[in-house]
PDB file of C-alpha atoms and ligand atoms in Angstrom:
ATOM      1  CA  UNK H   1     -24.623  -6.582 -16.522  1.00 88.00           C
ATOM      2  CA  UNK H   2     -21.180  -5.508 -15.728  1.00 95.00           C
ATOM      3  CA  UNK H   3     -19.507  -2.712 -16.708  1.00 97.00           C
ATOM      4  CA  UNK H   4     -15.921  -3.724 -18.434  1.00 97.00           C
ATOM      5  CA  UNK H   5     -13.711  -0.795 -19.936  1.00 97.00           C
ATOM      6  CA  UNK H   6     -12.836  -2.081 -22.967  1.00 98.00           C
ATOM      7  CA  UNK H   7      -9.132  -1.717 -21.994  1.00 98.00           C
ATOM      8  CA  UNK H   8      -9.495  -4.544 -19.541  1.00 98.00           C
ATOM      9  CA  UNK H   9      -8.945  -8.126 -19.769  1.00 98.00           C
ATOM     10  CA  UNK H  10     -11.320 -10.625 -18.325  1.00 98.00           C
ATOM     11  CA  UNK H  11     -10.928 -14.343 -19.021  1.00 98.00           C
ATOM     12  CA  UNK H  12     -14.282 -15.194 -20.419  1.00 97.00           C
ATOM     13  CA  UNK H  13     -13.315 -18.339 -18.319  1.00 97.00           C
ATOM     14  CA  UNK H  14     -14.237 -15.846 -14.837  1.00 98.00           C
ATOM     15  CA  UNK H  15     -17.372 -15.506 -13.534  1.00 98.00           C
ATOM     16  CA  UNK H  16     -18.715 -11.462 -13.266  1.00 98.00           C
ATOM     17  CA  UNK H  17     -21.154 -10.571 -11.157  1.00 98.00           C
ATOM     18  CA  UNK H  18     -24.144  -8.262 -11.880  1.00 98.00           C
ATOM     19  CA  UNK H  19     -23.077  -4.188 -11.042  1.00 98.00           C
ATOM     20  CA  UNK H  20     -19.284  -4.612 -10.731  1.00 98.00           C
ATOM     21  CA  UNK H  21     -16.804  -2.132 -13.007  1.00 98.00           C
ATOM     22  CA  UNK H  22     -13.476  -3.516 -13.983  1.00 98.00           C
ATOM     23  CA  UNK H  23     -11.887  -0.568 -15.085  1.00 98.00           C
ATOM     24  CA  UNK H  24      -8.866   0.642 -17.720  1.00 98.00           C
ATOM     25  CA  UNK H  25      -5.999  -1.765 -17.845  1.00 98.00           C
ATOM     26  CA  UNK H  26      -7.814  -4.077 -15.225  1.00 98.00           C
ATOM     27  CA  UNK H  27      -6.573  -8.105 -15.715  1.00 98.00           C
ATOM     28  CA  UNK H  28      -8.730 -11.089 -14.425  1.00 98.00           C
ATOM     29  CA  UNK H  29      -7.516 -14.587 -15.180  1.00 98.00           C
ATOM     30  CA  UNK H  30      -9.420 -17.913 -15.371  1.00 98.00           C
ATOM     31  CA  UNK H  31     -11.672 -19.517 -12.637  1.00 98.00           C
ATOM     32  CA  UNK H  32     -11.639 -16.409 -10.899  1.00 98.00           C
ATOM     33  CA  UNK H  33     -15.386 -15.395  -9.152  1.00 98.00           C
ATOM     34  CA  UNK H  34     -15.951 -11.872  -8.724  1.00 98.00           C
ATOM     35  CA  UNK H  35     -19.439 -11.403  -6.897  1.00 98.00           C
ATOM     36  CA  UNK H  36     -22.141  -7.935  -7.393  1.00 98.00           C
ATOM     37  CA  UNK H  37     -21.128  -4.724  -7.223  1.00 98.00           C
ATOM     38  CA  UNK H  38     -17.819  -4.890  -7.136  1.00 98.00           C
ATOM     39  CA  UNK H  39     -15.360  -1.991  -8.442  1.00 98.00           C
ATOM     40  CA  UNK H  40     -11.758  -3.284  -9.674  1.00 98.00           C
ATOM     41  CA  UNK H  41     -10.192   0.021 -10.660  1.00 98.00           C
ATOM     42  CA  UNK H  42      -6.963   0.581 -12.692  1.00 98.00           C
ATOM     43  CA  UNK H  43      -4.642  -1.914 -13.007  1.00 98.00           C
ATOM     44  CA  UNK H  44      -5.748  -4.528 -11.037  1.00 98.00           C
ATOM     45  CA  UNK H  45      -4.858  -8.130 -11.391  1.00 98.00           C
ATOM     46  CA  UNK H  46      -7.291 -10.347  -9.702  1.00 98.00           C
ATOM     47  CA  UNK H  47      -5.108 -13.984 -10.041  1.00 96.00           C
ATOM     48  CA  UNK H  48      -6.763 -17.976 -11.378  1.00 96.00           C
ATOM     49  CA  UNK H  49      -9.172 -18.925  -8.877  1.00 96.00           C
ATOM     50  CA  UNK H  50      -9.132 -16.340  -6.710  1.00 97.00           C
ATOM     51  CA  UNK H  51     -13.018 -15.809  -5.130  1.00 98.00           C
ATOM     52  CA  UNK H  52     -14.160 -11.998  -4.188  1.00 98.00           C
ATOM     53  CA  UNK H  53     -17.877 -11.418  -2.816  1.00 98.00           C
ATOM     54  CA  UNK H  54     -20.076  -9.099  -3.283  1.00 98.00           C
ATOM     55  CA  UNK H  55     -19.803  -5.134  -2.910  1.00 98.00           C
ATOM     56  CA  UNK H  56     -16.010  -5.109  -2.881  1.00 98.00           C
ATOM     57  CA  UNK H  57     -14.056  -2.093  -3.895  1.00 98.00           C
ATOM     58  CA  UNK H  58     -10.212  -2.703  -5.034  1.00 98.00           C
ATOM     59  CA  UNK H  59      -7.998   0.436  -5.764  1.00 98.00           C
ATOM     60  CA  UNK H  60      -5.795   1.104  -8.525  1.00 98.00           C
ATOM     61  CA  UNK H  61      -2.372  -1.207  -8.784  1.00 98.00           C
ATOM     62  CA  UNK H  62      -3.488  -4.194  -6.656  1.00 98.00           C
ATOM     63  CA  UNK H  63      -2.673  -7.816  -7.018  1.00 96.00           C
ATOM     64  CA  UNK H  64      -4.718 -10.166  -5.783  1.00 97.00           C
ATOM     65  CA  UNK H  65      -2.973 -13.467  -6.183  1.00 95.00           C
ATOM     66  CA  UNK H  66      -4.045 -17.260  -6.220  1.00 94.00           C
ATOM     67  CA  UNK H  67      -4.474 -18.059  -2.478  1.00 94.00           C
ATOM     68  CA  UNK H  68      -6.261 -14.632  -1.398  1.00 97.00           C
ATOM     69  CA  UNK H  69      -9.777 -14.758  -0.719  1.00 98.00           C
ATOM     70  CA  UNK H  70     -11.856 -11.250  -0.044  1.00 98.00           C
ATOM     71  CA  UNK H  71     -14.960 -11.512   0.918  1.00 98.00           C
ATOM     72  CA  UNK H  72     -18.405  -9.434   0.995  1.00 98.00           C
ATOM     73  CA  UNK H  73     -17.577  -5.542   1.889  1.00 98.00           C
ATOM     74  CA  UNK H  74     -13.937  -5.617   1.724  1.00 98.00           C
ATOM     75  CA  UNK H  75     -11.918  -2.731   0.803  1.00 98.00           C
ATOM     76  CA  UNK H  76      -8.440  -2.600  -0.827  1.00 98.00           C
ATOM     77  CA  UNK H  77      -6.442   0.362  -0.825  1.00 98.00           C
ATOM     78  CA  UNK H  78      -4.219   1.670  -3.684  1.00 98.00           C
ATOM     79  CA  UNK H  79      -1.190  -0.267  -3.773  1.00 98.00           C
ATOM     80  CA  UNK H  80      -1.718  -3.003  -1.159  1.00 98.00           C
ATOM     81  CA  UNK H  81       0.597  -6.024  -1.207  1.00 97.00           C
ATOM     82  CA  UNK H  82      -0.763  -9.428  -1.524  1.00 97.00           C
ATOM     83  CA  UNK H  83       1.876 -12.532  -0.942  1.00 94.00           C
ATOM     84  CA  UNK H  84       1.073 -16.141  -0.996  1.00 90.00           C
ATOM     85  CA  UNK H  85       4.913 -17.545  -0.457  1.00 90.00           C
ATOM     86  CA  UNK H  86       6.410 -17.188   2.916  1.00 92.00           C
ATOM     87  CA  UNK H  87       9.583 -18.854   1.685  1.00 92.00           C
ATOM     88  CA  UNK H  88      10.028 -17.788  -1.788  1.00 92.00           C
ATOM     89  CA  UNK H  89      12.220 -19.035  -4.418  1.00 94.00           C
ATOM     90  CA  UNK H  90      12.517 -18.445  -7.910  1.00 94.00           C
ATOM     91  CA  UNK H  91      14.856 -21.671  -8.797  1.00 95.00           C
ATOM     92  CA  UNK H  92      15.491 -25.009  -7.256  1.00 93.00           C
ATOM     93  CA  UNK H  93      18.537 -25.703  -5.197  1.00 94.00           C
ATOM     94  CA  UNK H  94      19.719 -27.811  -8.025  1.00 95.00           C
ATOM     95  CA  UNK H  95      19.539 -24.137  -9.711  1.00 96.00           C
ATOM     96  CA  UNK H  96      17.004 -25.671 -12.614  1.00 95.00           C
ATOM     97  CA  UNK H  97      13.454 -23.302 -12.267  1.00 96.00           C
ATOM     98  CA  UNK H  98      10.897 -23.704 -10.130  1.00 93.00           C
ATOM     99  CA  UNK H  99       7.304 -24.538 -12.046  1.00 88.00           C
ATOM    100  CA  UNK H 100       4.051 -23.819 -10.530  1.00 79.00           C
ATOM    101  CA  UNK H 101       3.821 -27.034  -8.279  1.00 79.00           C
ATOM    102  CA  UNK H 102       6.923 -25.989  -6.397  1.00 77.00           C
ATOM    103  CA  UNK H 103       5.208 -23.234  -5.555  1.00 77.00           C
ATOM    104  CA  UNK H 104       4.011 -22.884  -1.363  1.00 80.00           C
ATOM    105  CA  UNK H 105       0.508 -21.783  -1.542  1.00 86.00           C
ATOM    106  CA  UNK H 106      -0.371 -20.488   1.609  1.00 89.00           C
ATOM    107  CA  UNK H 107      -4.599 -19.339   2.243  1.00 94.00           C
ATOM    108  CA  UNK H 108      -5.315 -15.642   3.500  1.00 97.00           C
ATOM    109  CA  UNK H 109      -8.340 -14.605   4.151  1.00 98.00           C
ATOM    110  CA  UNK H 110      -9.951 -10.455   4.334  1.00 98.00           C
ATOM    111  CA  UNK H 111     -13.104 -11.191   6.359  1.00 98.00           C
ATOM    112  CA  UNK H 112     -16.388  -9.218   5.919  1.00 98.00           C
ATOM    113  CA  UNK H 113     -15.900  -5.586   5.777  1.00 98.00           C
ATOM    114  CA  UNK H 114     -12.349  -5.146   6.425  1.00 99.00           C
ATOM    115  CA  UNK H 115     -10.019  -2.731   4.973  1.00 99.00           C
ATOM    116  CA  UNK H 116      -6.868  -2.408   4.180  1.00 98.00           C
ATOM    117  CA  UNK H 117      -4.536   0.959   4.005  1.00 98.00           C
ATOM    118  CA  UNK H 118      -3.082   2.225   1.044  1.00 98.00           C
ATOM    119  CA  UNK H 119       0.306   0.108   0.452  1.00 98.00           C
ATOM    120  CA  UNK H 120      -0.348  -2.267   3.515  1.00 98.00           C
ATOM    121  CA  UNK H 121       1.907  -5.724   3.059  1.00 98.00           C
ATOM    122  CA  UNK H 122      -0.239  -8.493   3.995  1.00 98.00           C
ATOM    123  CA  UNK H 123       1.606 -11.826   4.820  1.00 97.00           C
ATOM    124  CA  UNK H 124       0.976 -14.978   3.160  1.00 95.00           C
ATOM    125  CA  UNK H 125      -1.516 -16.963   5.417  1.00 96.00           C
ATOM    126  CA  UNK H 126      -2.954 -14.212   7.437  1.00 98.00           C
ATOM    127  CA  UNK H 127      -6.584 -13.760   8.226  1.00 98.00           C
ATOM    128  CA  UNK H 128      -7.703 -10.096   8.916  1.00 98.00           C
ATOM    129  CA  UNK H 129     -10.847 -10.220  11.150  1.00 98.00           C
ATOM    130  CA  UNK H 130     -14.772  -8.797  10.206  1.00 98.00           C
ATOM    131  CA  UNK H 131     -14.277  -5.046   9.912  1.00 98.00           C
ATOM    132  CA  UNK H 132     -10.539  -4.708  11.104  1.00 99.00           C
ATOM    133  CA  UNK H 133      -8.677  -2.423   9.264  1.00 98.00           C
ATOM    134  CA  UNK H 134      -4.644  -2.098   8.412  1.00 98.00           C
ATOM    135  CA  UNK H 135      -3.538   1.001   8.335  1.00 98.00           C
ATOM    136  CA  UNK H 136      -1.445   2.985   5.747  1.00 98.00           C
ATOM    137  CA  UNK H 137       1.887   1.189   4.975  1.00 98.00           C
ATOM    138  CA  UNK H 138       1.257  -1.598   7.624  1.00 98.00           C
ATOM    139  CA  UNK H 139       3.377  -4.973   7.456  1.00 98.00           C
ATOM    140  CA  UNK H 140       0.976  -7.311   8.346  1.00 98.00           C
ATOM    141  CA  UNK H 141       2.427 -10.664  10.014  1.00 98.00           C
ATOM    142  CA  UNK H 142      -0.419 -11.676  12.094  1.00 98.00           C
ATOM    143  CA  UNK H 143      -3.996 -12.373  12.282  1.00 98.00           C
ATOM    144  CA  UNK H 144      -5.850  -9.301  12.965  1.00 98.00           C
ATOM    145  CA  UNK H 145      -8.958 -10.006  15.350  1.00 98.00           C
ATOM    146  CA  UNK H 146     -12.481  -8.890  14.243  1.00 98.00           C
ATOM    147  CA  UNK H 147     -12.966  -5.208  14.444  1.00 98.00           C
ATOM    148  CA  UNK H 148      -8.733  -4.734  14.893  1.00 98.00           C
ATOM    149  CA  UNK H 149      -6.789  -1.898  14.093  1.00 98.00           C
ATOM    150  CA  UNK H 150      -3.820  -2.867  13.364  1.00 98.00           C
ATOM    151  CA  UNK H 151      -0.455  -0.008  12.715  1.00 98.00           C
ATOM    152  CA  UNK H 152       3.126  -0.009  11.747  1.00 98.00           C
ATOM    153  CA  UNK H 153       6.170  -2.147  10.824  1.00 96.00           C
ATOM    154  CA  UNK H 154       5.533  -5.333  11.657  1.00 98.00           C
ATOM    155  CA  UNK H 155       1.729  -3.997  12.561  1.00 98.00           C
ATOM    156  CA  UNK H 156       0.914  -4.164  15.778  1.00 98.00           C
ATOM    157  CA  UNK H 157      -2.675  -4.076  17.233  1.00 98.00           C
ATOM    158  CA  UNK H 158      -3.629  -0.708  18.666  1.00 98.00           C
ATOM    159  CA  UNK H 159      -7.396  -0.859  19.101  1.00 98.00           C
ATOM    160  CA  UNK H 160     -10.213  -1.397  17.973  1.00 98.00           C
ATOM    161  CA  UNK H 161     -12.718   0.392  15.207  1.00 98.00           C
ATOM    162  CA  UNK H 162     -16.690   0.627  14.433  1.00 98.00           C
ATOM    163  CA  UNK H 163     -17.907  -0.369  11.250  1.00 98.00           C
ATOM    164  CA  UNK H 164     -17.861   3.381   9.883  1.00 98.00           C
ATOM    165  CA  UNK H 165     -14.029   3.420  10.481  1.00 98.00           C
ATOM    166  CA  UNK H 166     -13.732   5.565  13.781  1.00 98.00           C
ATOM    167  CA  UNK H 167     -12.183   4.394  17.206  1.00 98.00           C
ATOM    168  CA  UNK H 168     -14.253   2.411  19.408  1.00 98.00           C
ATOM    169  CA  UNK H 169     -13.675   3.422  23.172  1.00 98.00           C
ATOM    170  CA  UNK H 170     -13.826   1.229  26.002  1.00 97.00           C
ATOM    171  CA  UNK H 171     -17.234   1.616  27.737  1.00 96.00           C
ATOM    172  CA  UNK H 172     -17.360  -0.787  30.545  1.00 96.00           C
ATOM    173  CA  UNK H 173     -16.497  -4.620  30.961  1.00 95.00           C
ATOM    174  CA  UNK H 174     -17.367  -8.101  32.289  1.00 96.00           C
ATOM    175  CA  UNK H 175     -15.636 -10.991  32.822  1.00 92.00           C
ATOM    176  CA  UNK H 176     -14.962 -11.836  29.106  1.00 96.00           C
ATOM    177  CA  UNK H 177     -16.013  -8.927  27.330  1.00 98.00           C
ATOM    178  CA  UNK H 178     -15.055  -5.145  26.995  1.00 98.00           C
ATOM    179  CA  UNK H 179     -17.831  -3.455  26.114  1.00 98.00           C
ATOM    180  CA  UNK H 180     -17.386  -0.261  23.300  1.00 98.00           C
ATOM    181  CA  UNK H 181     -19.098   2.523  22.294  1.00 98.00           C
ATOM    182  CA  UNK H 182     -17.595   4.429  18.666  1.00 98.00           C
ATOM    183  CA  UNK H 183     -16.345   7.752  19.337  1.00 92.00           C
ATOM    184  CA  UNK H 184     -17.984   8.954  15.959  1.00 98.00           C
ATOM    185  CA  UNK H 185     -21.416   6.840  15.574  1.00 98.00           C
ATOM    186  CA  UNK H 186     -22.051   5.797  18.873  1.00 97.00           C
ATOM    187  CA  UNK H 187     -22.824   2.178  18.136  1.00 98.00           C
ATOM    188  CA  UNK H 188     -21.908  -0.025  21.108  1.00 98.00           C
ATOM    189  CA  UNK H 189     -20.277  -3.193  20.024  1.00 98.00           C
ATOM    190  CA  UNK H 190     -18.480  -6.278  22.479  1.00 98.00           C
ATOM    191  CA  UNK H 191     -14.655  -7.068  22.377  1.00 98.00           C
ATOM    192  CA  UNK H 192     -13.755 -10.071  23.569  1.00 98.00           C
ATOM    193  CA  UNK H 193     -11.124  -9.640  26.609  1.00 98.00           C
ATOM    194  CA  UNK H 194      -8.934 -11.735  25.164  1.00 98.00           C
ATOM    195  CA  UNK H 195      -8.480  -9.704  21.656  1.00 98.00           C
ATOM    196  CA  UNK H 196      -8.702  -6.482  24.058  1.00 98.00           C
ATOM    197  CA  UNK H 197      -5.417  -7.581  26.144  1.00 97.00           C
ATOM    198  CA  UNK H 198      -3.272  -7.922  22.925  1.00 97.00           C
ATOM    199  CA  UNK H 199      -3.490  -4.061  22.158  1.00 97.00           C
ATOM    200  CA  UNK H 200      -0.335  -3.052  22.596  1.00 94.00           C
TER     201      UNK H 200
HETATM  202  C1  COA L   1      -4.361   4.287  11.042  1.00 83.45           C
HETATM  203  C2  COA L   1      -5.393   5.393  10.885  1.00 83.45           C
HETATM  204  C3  COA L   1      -6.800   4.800  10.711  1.00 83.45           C
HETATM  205  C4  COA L   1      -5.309   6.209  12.168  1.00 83.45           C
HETATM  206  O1  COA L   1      -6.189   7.274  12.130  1.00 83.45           O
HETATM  207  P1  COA L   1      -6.438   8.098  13.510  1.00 83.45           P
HETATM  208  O2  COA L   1      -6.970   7.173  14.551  1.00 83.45           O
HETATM  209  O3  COA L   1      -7.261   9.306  13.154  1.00 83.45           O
HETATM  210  O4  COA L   1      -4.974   8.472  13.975  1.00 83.45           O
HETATM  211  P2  COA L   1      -4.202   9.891  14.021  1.00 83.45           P
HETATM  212  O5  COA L   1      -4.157  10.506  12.649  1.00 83.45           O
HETATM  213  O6  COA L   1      -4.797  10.680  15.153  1.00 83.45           O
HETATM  214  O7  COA L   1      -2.716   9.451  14.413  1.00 83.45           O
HETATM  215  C5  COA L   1      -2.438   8.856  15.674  1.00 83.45           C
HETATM  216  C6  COA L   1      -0.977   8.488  15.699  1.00 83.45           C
HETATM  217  O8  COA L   1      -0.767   7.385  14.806  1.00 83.45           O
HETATM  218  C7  COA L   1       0.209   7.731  13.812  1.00 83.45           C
HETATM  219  N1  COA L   1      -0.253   7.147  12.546  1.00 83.45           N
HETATM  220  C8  COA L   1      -1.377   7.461  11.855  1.00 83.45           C
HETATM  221  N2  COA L   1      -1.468   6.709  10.750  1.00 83.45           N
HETATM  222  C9  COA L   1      -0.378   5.920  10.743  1.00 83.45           C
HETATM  223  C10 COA L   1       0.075   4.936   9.838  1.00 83.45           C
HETATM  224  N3  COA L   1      -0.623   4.626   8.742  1.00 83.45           N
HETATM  225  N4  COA L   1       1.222   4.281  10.137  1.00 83.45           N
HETATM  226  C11 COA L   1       1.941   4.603  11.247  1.00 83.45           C
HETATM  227  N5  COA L   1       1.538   5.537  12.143  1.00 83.45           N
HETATM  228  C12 COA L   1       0.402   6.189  11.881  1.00 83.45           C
HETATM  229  C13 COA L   1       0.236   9.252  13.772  1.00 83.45           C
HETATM  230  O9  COA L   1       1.490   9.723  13.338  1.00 83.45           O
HETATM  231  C14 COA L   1      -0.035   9.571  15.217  1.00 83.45           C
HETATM  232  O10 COA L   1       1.144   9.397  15.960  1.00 83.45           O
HETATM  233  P3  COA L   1       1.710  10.568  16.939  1.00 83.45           P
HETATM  234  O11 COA L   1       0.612  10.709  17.973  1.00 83.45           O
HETATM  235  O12 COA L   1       2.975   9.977  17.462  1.00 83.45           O
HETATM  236  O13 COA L   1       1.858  11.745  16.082  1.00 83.45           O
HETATM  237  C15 COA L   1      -5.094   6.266   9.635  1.00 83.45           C
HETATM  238  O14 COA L   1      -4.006   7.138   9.878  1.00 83.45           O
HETATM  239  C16 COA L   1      -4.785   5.446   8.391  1.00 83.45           C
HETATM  240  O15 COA L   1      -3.651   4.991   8.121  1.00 83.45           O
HETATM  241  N6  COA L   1      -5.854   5.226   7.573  1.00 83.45           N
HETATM  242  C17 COA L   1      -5.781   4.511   6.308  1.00 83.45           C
HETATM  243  C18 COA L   1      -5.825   5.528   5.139  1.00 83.45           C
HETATM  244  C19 COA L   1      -5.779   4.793   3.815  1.00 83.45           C
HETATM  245  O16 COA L   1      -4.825   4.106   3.504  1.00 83.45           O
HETATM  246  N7  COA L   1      -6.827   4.929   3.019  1.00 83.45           N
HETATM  247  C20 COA L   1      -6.889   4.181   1.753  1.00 83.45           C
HETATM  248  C21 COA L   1      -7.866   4.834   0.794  1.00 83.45           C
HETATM  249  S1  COA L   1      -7.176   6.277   0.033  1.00 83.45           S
HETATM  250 ZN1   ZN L   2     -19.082   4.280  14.396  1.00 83.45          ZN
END
């Protein structure tokens, strides 16, 4: 069963799945699909439609809007910024208000385990790679490749991180491949060159 404060608001039109919490003031609209063992903290607003997979943990005051797709092992920080308009508008240029099919949907996409910072910006159409992470506050304009760290206003790519979070250090390479070992956990895991060379 999940666990639903009573505070929250689910659409009985959503589909829960077994083990998540939605907690106090939580919102989830229609058609959305939340997967198992989730945790949607306070004040979270997961949009129509939206899909989230399994063992996903979102932190208090995030919007996840129609468009945004999280999948398995994500994790949202407090505060992060969802957009799915590059080119918003509230009103027509005829000034008469713009209804929901004026409206630019574009998809983004938080790959398995990836996180994202507390307060990170993620741009409308962006897909952040398996296990990257954004850091605190990042402005995220471009795809982030798998594993990515990306840092700063607009974010810019600045290595690369294990799956427990810590910096992965270059180890050795071939042609097409850096290899890494993490600097906490010692797992050893391949970059491809061509993300490597975009560290700036
Ligand atoms: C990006 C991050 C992973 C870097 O951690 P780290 O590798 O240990 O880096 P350090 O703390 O050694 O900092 C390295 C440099 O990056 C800078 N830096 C660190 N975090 C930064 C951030 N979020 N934005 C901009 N610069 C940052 C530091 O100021 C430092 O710069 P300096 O050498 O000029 O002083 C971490 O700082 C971060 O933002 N984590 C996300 C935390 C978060 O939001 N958690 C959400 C759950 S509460
Ligand atoms: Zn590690």
């Amino acid at each position: 069963m999940p666990r639903i404060h009573r505070t929250a608001e689910v659409s009985s039109d959503a589909q829960i799945g077994e083990g998540t919490s939605i907690w106090n003031q939580a919102q989830v609209r229609e058609g959305a699909i939340i997967g198992e063992n989730c945790v949607l903290s306070k004040d979270v607003y997961v949009d129509f439609g939206v899909r989230i997979g399994n063992n996903v943990k979102i932190q208090n005051g995030v919007s996840v809007y129609h468009g945004v797709t999280l999948e398995d092992g994500v994790f949202v920080g407090p505060h992060v910024c969802f957009t799915n308009d590059k080119y918003p508008r509230a009103i027509n240029p005829d000034g008469s208000l713009k209804g929901s099919d004026d409206w630019e949907v574009s998809a983004t996409v938080i790959k398995y385990g990836a996180a994202l910072g507390a307060r990170s910006v993620i741009l409308p159409g962006v897909t952040i790679g398996e296990w990257a992470m954004t850091a605190a506050g990042a402005l995220v304009t471009h795809d982030v490749p798998p594993y990515g760290l990306v840092v700063g206003h607009p974010a810019r790519l600045r290595g690369f991180v294990c799956p427990c979070g810590f910096r992965l250090q270059r180890d050795g390479e071939a042609s097409d491949v850096v290899y890494t070992r993490c600097s906490k956990c010692g797992a050893t895991i391949d970059i491809p060159m061509a993300d490597w060379r975009k560290v700036q």
